[in-house]
Coordinates of C-alpha atoms in Angstrom, one line a residue:
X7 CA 119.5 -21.3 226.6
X8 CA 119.3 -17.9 224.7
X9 CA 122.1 -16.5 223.2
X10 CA 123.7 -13.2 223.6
X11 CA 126.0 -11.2 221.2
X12 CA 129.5 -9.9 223.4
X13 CA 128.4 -6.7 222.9
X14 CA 125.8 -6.9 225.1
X15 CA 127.2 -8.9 227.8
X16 CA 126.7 -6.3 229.6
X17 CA 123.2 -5.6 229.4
X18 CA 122.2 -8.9 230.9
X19 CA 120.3 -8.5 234.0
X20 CA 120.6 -11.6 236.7
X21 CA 118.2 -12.2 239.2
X22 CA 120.8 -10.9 241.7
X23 CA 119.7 -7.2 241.6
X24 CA 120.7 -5.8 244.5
X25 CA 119.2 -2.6 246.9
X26 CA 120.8 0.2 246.7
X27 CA 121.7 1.7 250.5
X28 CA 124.4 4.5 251.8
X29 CA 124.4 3.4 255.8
X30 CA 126.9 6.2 256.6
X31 CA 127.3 10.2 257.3
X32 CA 128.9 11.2 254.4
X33 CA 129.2 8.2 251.8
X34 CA 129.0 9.0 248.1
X35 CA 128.5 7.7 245.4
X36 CA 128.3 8.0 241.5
X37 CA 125.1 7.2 239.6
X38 CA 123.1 7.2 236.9
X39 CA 119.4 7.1 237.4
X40 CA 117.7 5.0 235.1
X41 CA 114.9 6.9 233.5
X42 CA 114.4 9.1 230.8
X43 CA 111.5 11.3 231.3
X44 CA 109.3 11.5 234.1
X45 CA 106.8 9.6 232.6
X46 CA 108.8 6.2 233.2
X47 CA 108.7 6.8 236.6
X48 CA 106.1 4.3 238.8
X49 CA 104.7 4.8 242.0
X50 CA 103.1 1.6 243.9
X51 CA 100.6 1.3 246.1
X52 CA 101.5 -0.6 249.1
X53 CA 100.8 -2.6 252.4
X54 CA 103.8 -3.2 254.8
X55 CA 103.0 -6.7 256.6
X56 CA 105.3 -9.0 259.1
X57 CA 106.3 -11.8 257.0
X58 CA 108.5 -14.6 259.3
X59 CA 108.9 -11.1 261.6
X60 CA 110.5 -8.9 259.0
X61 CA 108.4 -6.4 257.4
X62 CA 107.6 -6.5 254.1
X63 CA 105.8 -4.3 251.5
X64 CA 102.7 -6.0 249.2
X65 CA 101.1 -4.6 246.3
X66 CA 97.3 -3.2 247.1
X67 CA 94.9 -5.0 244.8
X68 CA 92.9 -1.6 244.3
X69 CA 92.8 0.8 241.5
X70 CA 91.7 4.2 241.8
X71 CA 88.0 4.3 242.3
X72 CA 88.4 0.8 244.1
X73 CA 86.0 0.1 247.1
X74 CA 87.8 -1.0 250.0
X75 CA 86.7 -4.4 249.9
X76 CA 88.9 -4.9 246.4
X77 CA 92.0 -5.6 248.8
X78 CA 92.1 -8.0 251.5
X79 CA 95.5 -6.0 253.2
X80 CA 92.7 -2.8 252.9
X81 CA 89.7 -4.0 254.3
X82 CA 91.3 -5.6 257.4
X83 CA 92.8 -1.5 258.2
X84 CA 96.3 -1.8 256.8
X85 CA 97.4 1.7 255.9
X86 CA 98.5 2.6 252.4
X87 CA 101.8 3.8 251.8
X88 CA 103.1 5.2 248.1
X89 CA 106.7 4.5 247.6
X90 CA 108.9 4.1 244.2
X91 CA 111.6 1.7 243.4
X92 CA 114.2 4.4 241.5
X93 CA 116.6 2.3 239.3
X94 CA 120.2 3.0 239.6
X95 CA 123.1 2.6 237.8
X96 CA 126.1 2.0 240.3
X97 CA 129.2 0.0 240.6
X98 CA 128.5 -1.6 237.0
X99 CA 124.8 -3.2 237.8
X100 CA 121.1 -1.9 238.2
X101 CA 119.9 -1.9 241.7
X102 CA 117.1 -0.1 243.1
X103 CA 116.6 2.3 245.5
X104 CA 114.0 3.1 247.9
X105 CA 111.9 6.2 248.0
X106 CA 108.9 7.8 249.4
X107 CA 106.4 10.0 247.9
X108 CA 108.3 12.8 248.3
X109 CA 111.2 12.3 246.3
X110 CA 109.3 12.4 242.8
X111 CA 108.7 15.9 243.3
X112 CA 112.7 15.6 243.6
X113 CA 112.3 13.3 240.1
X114 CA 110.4 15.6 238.6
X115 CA 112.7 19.2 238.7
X116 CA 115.5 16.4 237.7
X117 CA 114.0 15.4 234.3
X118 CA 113.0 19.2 233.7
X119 CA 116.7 19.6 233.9
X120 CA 118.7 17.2 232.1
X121 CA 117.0 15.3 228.9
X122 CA 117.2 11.9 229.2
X123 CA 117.7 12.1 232.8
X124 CA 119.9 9.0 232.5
X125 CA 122.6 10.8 230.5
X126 CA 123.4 12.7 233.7
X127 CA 125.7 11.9 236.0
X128 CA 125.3 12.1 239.4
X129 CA 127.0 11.8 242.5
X130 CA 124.7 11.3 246.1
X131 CA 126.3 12.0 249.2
X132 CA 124.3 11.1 252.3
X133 CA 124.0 13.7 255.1
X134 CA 123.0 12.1 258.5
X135 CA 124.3 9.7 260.8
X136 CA 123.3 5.6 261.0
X137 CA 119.4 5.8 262.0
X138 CA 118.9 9.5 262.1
X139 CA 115.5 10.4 260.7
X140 CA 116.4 14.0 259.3
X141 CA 118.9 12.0 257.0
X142 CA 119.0 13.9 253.3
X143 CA 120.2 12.7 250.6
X144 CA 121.9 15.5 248.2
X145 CA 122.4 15.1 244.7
X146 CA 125.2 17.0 242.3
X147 CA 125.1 17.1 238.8
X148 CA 128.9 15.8 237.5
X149 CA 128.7 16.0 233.4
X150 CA 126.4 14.7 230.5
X151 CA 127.4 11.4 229.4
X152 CA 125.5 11.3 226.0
X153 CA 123.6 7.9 227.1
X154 CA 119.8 7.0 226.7
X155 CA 117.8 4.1 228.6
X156 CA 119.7 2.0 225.7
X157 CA 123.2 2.1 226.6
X158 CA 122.0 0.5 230.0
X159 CA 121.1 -2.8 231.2
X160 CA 117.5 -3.7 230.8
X161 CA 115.5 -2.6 234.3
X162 CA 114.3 -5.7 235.6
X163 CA 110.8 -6.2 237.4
X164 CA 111.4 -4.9 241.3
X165 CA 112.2 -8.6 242.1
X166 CA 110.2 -10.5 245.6
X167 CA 112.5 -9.9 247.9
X168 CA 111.7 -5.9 247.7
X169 CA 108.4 -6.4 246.5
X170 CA 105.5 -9.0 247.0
X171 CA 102.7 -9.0 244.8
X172 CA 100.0 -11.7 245.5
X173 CA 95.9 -12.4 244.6
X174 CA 93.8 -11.4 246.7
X175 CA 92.9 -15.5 247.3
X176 CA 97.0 -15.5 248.9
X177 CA 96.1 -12.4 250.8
X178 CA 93.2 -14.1 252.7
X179 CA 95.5 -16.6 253.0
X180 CA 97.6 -14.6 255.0
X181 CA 95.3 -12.6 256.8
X182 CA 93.8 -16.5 258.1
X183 CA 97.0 -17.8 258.8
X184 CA 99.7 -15.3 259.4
X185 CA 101.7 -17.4 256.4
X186 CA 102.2 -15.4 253.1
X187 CA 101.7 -17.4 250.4
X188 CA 104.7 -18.3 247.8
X189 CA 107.5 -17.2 250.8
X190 CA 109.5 -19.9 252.6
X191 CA 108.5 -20.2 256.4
X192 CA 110.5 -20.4 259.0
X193 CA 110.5 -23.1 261.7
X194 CA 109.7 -20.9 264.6
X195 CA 106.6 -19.5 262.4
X196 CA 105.0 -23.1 261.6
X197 CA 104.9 -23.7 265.4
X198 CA 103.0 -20.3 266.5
X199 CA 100.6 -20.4 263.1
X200 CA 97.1 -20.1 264.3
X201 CA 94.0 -19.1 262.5
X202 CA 93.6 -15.3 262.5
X203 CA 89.9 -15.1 261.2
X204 CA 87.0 -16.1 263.0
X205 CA 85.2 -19.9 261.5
X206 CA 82.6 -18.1 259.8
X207 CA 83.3 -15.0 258.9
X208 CA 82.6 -13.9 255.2
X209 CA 85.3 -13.3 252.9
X210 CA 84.6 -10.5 250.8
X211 CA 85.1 -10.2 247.2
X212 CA 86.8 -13.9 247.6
X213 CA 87.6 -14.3 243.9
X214 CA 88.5 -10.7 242.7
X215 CA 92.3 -10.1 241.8
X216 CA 93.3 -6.3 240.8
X217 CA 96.3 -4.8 240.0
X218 CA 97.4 -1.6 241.0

């Protein structure tokens, strides 16, 4: 087991990172958002797929310039959908929130702002009601708190249970069988399993594995 000094107790990160939601009109909360410059922000390029009939998100196996053959999820139709997975600080632990495409313009006029973005903080109060669509999220500025990326915990990978990332040999997998690959099945799913893709039908680009 590796060994960690008290002083940074702290800044170990279990695997129980959590997601970060506000559910009601109203709630607030104080953060820090873990980034220092907008260049340490990540987009991902993903799939959303039913997985035991939840939906999911998967990473796309294309890079830019990709044909659409270099993803399984792709070549069957599934849309692409950019969304980023903004690290918080809140309540004492990383979590991560959420966000579409949108919000790094948002990012972006943040870390123009305040340098190291992280040594603001914030407070986010949520304006909408439980499953309203309009709902907005506003941000206020509270004081400077001197920190860099270093007086946090360590950002952890966006762990599985946000974020699936699988071959493209799991994918066809999936796309045959309706199982993904690597994720416990339920009992109810083993019983209606039946193959998706026609015997025969070619499997393109079997072998190739890319990483957004």
């Amino acid at each position: 087991m590796a060994r960690v000094k008290l002083e940074d107790v702290d800044k170990v990160v279990t695997s129980s990172t959590q997601f970060f939601q506000m559910k009601n009109d109203g709630d607030i909360e104080k953060v820090n958002i873990l980034y220092e410059t907008i260049d340490d922000v990540e987009c991902h390029s993903l799939h959303k797929v039913k997985v035991n009939g939840r939906d999911r998100w998967v990473e796309c196996l294309r890079e830019v310039g990709d044909e659409v053959e270099a993803c399984p999820l792709c070549a069957s139709g599934s849309k692409i959908a950019l969304r980023v997975f903004v690290p918080l600080y809140v309540n004492g632990q990383v979590q991560f929130w959420e966000r579409g495409k949108s919000f790094v313009d948002d990012l972006k006029s943040y870390c123009n702002r305040y340098k190291p973005l992280c040594g603001m903080n914030f407070e986010i109060e949520r304006q909408g009601e439980k499953g309203n669509t309009q709902t907005k999220y506003q941000f206020f500025p509270l004081e400077k708190n001197g920190k860099t990326l270093k007086d946090f915990p360590e950002v952890p990978e966006v762990p599985d249970q946000f974020l699936l990332t699988k071959t493209a040999d799991e994918l066809y997998d999936f796309l045959d069988t309706g199982i993904m690959p690597g994720v416990e099945v339920t009992q109810e799913k083993k019983q209606e399993v039946q193959p998706r893709r026609r015997e025969g039908s070619p499997r393109t680009n079997r072998r190739r594995e890319v990483q957004f």
